[in-house]
Amino acid sequence: MKRLLILSEVYNPESFIINELSQELSNDYQITVLTRSPSYPQGKIFPGYRNAFSITEETGIIVYRIPVFLNYQSSILAKIANLLWQPVVYSCMVPFIKWDKLFVYQTGSLYTYTLLWPLRFTKRKTIIWSQDLWPEAGFEFGLPRIGLLELLLNSISKITLTHFKEIIVQSEAFKNNYRTNYKIDSKVIRNFSNVDKSSNYLDRSKSNSIIYAGNIGSVQNLEGIILLFDLLKKSELPINELKIYGDGSKLKTLLSKYGDRFDITFYGRVSSLQIEEEIRKCRYAIFSLKEGPIQMTVPSRLQFLYNNNIPIIYLGIGAAKDIIENTRCGVVIDSLECEVNDILRKFKDFELSEFITPDIFNKKQIVEQIKFVID
């Protein structure tokens, strides 16, 4: 059995599809994972884990973990320290791990893999599945957008991507970005959902609530979501409650501003099973992304909501908008600057239409596509 080394900033118990993908690939490969000590999204170590170098075996998979600078959700210095630390430690450890093929699941900084330049000279298969655009994501999270710095980081991004023999991206927007900016070609493979597509379509006509479930950070545009909720609540639509599940760097700010409202409830971080149960009771699920390059990404929450067959409200444009409009799985509001009557008309038209969606985030099919690229 060939040895596959997976590099990722996140891994179990953090909730990302790399966990399921690793298990699926372990049927065909001897898997080793190199990752950080689990701390996402709060920037705090999960209970039962240490912020230290460690080697463990988890369900037949060897897992190497490295320490990180904590509190990176609130500290720009911790963010920068991790940007500098991670490339060094990954480049030092990879040469000492035996592997036949290497697969990068890139959710955080692309620059974690910048110093892996020796990969250019190996005949072994190397693949990166890019989930985050850099330096664009770095600017969204607080890096100063200075001309020379942006030029330098763009150059490093191109160099880093060309370390790998195969590049996979999560959306056509990513593919176009890499082709336009770096003259690099890539293959689009959508993220799958960690829940199977439901065959049930519930009657939600008696529900008056909207649910948000996901990270509560600087790019999720919760302020915009609340403004849209207020607009819908004042309309003739039967919507009068917003339930917010999740944690992140902006939670305390939102609690101080909206925590006393009777029509908005913050539940914190709960299990996926609890979210699935709550989804059954709601009329819509809602999410958004801050205006900018981040809208080229497809948040993993979209796949989860989609497969649970709940109509989705999306505030924004970009890759998520394309998927929702093409599959008719919900309502897209480009921005809060849209005319109120146009927004309400979209909801009325949607509620009069048939709600049945295709199975586009099928885990089995997507895993087979990834296996084909790795092989």
Coordinates of C-alpha atoms in Angstrom, one line a residue:
M1 CA 0.0 0.0 0.0
K2 CA 1.5 3.4 -1.0
R3 CA 2.1 6.1 1.6
L4 CA 0.2 9.3 1.3
L5 CA 1.3 12.3 3.4
I6 CA -1.5 14.9 4.0
L7 CA -0.6 18.4 5.0
S8 CA -3.3 20.6 6.6
E9 CA -3.6 23.4 9.1
V10 CA -6.8 21.7 10.5
Y11 CA -7.7 18.2 11.4
N12 CA -9.9 16.2 13.8
P13 CA -11.4 17.3 16.2
E14 CA -11.7 20.5 14.2
S15 CA -14.7 20.1 11.9
F16 CA -13.4 20.1 8.3
I17 CA -14.0 17.6 5.5
I18 CA -10.3 16.6 5.5
N19 CA -11.3 14.3 8.4
E20 CA -13.7 12.4 6.2
L21 CA -11.5 12.5 3.2
S22 CA -8.5 11.1 5.2
Q23 CA -10.7 8.2 6.3
E24 CA -11.9 7.5 2.8
L25 CA -8.4 7.6 1.4
S26 CA -7.1 5.3 4.1
N27 CA -8.8 2.4 2.3
D28 CA -6.3 2.8 -0.5
Y29 CA -3.3 4.5 1.1
Q30 CA -1.2 4.4 4.3
I31 CA -2.0 7.8 5.6
T32 CA 0.1 10.2 7.6
V33 CA -1.2 13.7 8.5
L34 CA 1.0 16.7 9.4
T35 CA -1.2 19.4 11.1
R36 CA -1.3 21.9 13.9
S37 CA -2.5 21.4 17.4
P38 CA -6.3 21.8 17.2
S39 CA -7.3 25.3 18.0
Y40 CA -9.7 26.6 15.3
P41 CA -11.8 28.8 15.4
Q42 CA -11.3 30.2 18.8
G43 CA -7.5 30.2 18.8
K44 CA -7.6 28.0 22.0
I45 CA -6.4 24.4 22.3
F46 CA -9.2 21.8 22.4
P47 CA -9.7 20.0 25.7
G48 CA -7.6 16.8 25.8
Y49 CA -4.9 18.2 23.5
R50 CA -1.6 20.0 24.2
N51 CA 0.0 22.8 22.3
A52 CA 3.2 20.9 21.6
F53 CA 4.9 18.6 19.1
S54 CA 3.2 15.2 19.2
I55 CA 2.8 12.0 17.3
T56 CA -0.4 9.9 17.7
E57 CA -2.3 7.2 15.9
E58 CA -6.0 8.0 15.3
T59 CA -8.2 5.4 13.6
G60 CA -5.2 3.9 11.8
I61 CA -3.8 7.2 10.7
I62 CA -0.5 8.6 12.0
V63 CA -0.9 12.2 13.0
Y64 CA 2.0 14.6 13.6
R65 CA 1.0 17.9 15.4
I66 CA 2.9 21.1 15.7
P67 CA 2.4 23.9 18.3
V68 CA 0.9 27.2 17.2
F69 CA 0.7 30.8 18.5
L70 CA -2.7 31.0 20.2
N71 CA -5.3 33.7 20.3
Y72 CA -4.8 34.3 16.6
Q73 CA -8.5 35.2 16.2
S74 CA -8.0 38.4 18.2
S75 CA -4.3 39.1 17.9
I76 CA -2.7 40.3 14.7
L77 CA 0.7 39.5 16.1
A78 CA -0.3 35.9 16.7
K79 CA -1.6 35.7 13.1
I80 CA 1.7 37.1 11.7
A81 CA 3.8 34.8 14.0
N82 CA 1.9 31.7 12.6
L83 CA 2.5 32.9 9.1
L84 CA 6.2 32.9 9.7
W85 CA 6.4 29.9 12.0
Q86 CA 4.4 27.4 10.0
P87 CA 6.4 27.4 6.8
V88 CA 9.6 26.8 8.7
V89 CA 8.4 23.9 10.7
Y90 CA 6.5 22.2 7.8
S91 CA 9.5 22.5 5.6
C92 CA 11.7 21.0 8.3
M93 CA 9.4 18.0 9.0
V94 CA 8.3 16.9 5.6
P95 CA 11.7 15.6 4.5
F96 CA 11.8 13.3 7.5
I97 CA 8.4 11.7 6.9
K98 CA 8.3 8.8 4.4
W99 CA 5.8 9.3 1.6
D100 CA 5.1 8.3 -2.0
K101 CA 2.5 10.9 -2.7
L102 CA 1.8 14.3 -1.0
F103 CA -1.6 16.0 -0.7
V104 CA -2.1 19.5 0.7
Y105 CA -5.5 20.5 2.0
Q106 CA -5.0 24.3 2.1
T107 CA -7.7 26.0 4.2
G108 CA -5.5 28.6 5.9
S109 CA -2.4 30.4 4.7
L110 CA -1.0 29.3 1.3
Y111 CA 2.4 30.4 2.6
T112 CA 2.5 27.5 5.1
Y113 CA 3.8 25.6 2.1
T114 CA 6.1 28.2 0.5
L115 CA 9.3 26.7 1.7
L116 CA 8.5 23.2 0.3
W117 CA 10.4 24.2 -2.9
P118 CA 12.2 20.8 -3.1
L119 CA 8.9 19.4 -4.2
R120 CA 9.6 20.9 -7.6
F121 CA 12.4 18.4 -8.2
T122 CA 10.7 15.2 -7.0
K123 CA 9.2 12.7 -9.4
R124 CA 6.6 11.8 -6.8
K125 CA 3.0 13.0 -7.2
T126 CA 2.2 16.3 -5.3
I127 CA -1.2 17.9 -5.1
I128 CA -2.7 20.9 -3.5
W129 CA -6.5 21.4 -2.9
S130 CA -6.8 25.2 -2.5
Q131 CA -9.6 26.4 -0.4
D132 CA -8.4 30.0 0.4
L133 CA -7.1 32.7 -1.8
W134 CA -3.9 34.4 -0.7
P135 CA -2.9 37.1 -0.3
E136 CA -6.5 38.2 -0.6
A137 CA -7.6 36.3 2.6
G138 CA -4.7 37.8 4.5
F139 CA -5.8 41.4 3.6
E140 CA -9.3 40.5 4.7
F141 CA -7.9 39.4 8.1
G142 CA -5.9 42.5 8.7
L143 CA -2.6 42.4 6.8
P144 CA -1.9 46.0 5.5
R145 CA -2.6 46.3 1.7
I146 CA 0.6 48.1 0.8
G147 CA 1.6 48.2 -2.9
L148 CA 5.1 46.6 -2.5
L149 CA 3.8 44.0 0.0
E150 CA 0.9 43.0 -2.2
L151 CA 3.3 42.6 -5.2
L152 CA 5.6 40.5 -3.1
L153 CA 2.9 38.3 -1.7
N154 CA 1.4 37.7 -5.2
S155 CA 4.8 36.6 -6.4
I156 CA 5.1 34.2 -3.4
S157 CA 1.6 32.8 -4.1
K158 CA 2.5 32.0 -7.7
I159 CA 5.8 30.4 -6.6
T160 CA 4.1 28.3 -3.9
L161 CA 1.4 27.0 -6.2
T162 CA 4.0 26.0 -8.8
H163 CA 5.6 23.7 -6.2
F164 CA 2.8 21.2 -6.9
K165 CA 2.3 19.0 -10.0
E166 CA -1.5 19.2 -9.6
I167 CA -3.7 22.0 -8.4
I168 CA -7.3 21.5 -7.4
V169 CA -9.6 24.4 -6.6
Q170 CA -13.1 24.6 -5.1
S171 CA -14.8 26.8 -7.6
E172 CA -14.7 28.3 -11.1
A173 CA -14.0 31.7 -9.5
F174 CA -10.8 30.2 -8.0
K175 CA -9.8 28.7 -11.3
N176 CA -10.3 32.0 -13.1
N177 CA -8.4 33.9 -10.5
Y178 CA -5.3 31.6 -10.7
R179 CA -5.4 31.6 -14.5
T180 CA -5.8 35.4 -14.7
N181 CA -3.3 36.4 -12.0
Y182 CA -0.7 33.7 -12.2
K183 CA -1.2 32.0 -15.6
I184 CA -1.7 28.7 -13.7
D185 CA -4.3 26.1 -14.7
S186 CA -6.2 24.0 -12.2
K187 CA -9.0 21.5 -11.9
V188 CA -12.3 22.3 -10.2
I189 CA -13.6 19.8 -7.6
R190 CA -16.3 21.0 -5.3
N191 CA -16.1 20.4 -1.5
F192 CA -18.4 17.6 -0.4
S193 CA -20.7 17.7 2.6
N194 CA -20.1 15.6 5.7
V195 CA -23.8 14.7 5.7
D196 CA -25.6 12.8 3.0
K197 CA -28.2 14.6 0.9
S198 CA -31.6 14.2 2.6
S199 CA -34.4 12.8 0.5
N200 CA -37.0 14.6 2.7
Y201 CA -38.4 18.0 1.9
L202 CA -40.2 19.3 5.0
D203 CA -43.2 21.6 5.1
R204 CA -41.7 24.8 6.5
S205 CA -44.7 27.1 5.9
K206 CA -45.6 27.3 9.6
S207 CA -42.1 28.3 10.7
N208 CA -41.2 31.9 11.3
S209 CA -37.5 31.6 12.1
I210 CA -34.2 31.9 10.3
I211 CA -31.0 30.1 11.4
Y212 CA -27.4 31.1 11.0
A213 CA -24.9 28.4 11.9
G214 CA -21.1 28.8 11.3
N215 CA -18.1 30.8 12.3
I216 CA -18.7 34.3 13.7
G217 CA -15.7 36.2 12.4
S218 CA -14.7 39.2 10.4
V219 CA -15.7 38.0 6.9
Q220 CA -19.1 36.3 7.7
N221 CA -20.9 39.7 7.6
L222 CA -23.2 39.0 10.6
E223 CA -24.1 42.7 10.8
G224 CA -25.4 42.5 7.2
I225 CA -27.4 39.4 8.1
I226 CA -29.0 41.1 11.0
L227 CA -29.9 44.1 8.9
L228 CA -31.5 41.8 6.3
F229 CA -33.4 40.0 9.1
D230 CA -34.7 43.3 10.3
L231 CA -35.9 44.2 6.8
L232 CA -37.7 40.9 6.4
K233 CA -39.2 41.1 9.8
K234 CA -40.8 44.5 8.9
S235 CA -42.3 43.0 5.7
E236 CA -45.4 40.9 5.3
L237 CA -43.2 37.7 5.2
P238 CA -43.8 35.4 8.3
I239 CA -40.3 35.9 9.7
N240 CA -39.8 37.2 13.2
E241 CA -36.9 35.2 14.8
L242 CA -33.2 34.8 14.1
K243 CA -31.2 32.0 15.7
I244 CA -27.4 32.3 15.6
Y245 CA -25.2 29.3 16.3
G246 CA -21.4 29.4 16.4
D247 CA -18.4 31.1 17.9
G248 CA -15.6 33.3 16.7
S249 CA -13.7 36.6 17.0
K250 CA -16.8 38.8 16.5
L251 CA -19.2 37.0 18.9
K252 CA -18.5 39.2 21.9
T253 CA -19.0 42.4 19.9
L254 CA -22.3 41.1 18.5
L255 CA -23.5 40.0 21.9
S256 CA -22.8 43.4 23.4
K257 CA -24.8 45.0 20.6
Y258 CA -27.7 42.6 20.0
G259 CA -27.6 40.2 23.0
D260 CA -30.6 41.9 24.7
R261 CA -32.9 41.6 21.7
F262 CA -35.8 39.2 22.2
D263 CA -36.0 38.3 18.5
I264 CA -32.3 37.3 18.1
T265 CA -30.8 34.5 20.1
F266 CA -27.1 33.5 20.3
Y267 CA -26.6 29.9 21.2
G268 CA -22.8 29.6 20.9
R269 CA -21.0 26.6 19.5
V270 CA -23.0 23.3 19.5
S271 CA -22.7 19.9 17.8
S272 CA -23.7 19.3 14.1
L273 CA -26.5 17.0 15.3
Q274 CA -28.0 19.8 17.3
I275 CA -27.8 22.1 14.3
E276 CA -29.4 19.5 12.1
E277 CA -32.3 19.2 14.6
E278 CA -32.8 22.9 14.7
I279 CA -32.6 23.2 10.9
R280 CA -35.8 21.0 10.7
K281 CA -37.7 23.7 12.6
C282 CA -36.6 26.8 10.6
R283 CA -38.1 28.3 7.5
Y284 CA -34.7 29.4 6.1
A285 CA -31.0 29.2 6.8
I286 CA -28.9 32.3 6.1
F287 CA -25.2 33.1 5.5
S288 CA -23.2 35.9 3.9
L289 CA -19.6 36.9 3.0
K290 CA -18.0 40.2 3.3
E291 CA -17.7 42.1 0.0
G292 CA -14.4 41.3 -1.7
P293 CA -12.2 38.4 -2.9
I294 CA -13.5 36.2 -0.1
Q295 CA -16.7 35.9 -2.1
M296 CA -14.9 33.7 -4.6
T297 CA -14.9 31.0 -1.9
V298 CA -17.7 28.5 -1.2
P299 CA -18.1 28.2 2.6
S300 CA -18.4 24.6 3.8
R301 CA -21.6 25.6 5.6
L302 CA -23.3 25.9 2.2
Q303 CA -22.9 22.2 1.5
F304 CA -24.1 21.3 4.9
L305 CA -27.3 23.4 4.6
Y306 CA -27.8 22.3 1.0
N307 CA -27.8 18.6 1.9
N308 CA -30.2 19.2 4.8
N309 CA -32.7 20.5 2.2
I310 CA -33.4 23.8 4.0
P311 CA -34.0 26.9 1.7
I312 CA -30.9 29.2 1.9
I313 CA -30.7 32.9 2.0
Y314 CA -27.4 34.3 0.8
L315 CA -26.4 37.9 1.1
G316 CA -23.6 38.6 -1.4
I317 CA -22.3 37.7 -4.8
G318 CA -19.6 35.3 -6.1
A319 CA -19.3 31.6 -6.2
A320 CA -22.0 30.9 -3.6
K321 CA -24.5 33.0 -5.5
D322 CA -23.8 31.0 -8.7
I323 CA -24.5 27.7 -6.9
I324 CA -27.7 28.9 -5.2
E325 CA -29.1 30.4 -8.4
N326 CA -28.2 27.5 -10.6
T327 CA -29.7 24.9 -8.3
R328 CA -32.6 27.1 -7.1
C329 CA -32.0 26.2 -3.5
G330 CA -32.8 29.6 -2.1
V331 CA -32.8 33.3 -2.4
V332 CA -29.8 35.5 -3.3
I333 CA -29.7 39.2 -2.3
D334 CA -26.7 40.8 -3.9
S335 CA -26.5 43.6 -1.4
L336 CA -28.6 45.6 1.1
E337 CA -28.6 48.4 -1.5
C338 CA -31.1 46.5 -3.6
E339 CA -34.7 47.9 -3.7
V340 CA -36.8 46.5 -0.8
N341 CA -39.6 45.6 -3.2
D342 CA -37.2 43.6 -5.4
I343 CA -35.9 41.7 -2.3
L344 CA -39.5 40.9 -1.2
R345 CA -40.5 39.8 -4.7
K346 CA -37.6 37.3 -4.7
F347 CA -38.9 35.7 -1.6
K348 CA -42.5 35.6 -2.8
D349 CA -41.4 34.0 -6.1
F350 CA -39.3 31.4 -4.3
E351 CA -42.0 30.4 -1.9
L352 CA -44.4 29.9 -4.8
S353 CA -41.9 27.7 -6.7
E354 CA -41.1 24.0 -6.3
F355 CA -38.2 23.2 -4.0
I356 CA -36.3 20.2 -5.2
T357 CA -32.5 20.2 -5.6
P358 CA -30.0 18.0 -7.3
D359 CA -27.3 16.0 -5.4
I360 CA -24.2 18.1 -6.4
F361 CA -22.2 17.7 -3.2
N362 CA -22.1 13.9 -3.2
K363 CA -19.2 12.7 -1.0
K364 CA -18.7 9.4 -2.8
Q365 CA -18.5 11.0 -6.2
I366 CA -16.2 13.8 -5.1
V367 CA -13.9 11.5 -3.2
E368 CA -13.6 9.4 -6.4
Q369 CA -12.6 12.6 -8.4
I370 CA -9.9 13.4 -5.8
K371 CA -8.6 9.8 -5.9
F372 CA -8.4 10.0 -9.7
V373 CA -6.2 13.1 -9.4
I374 CA -4.0 11.5 -6.6
D375 CA -3.5 8.3 -8.6

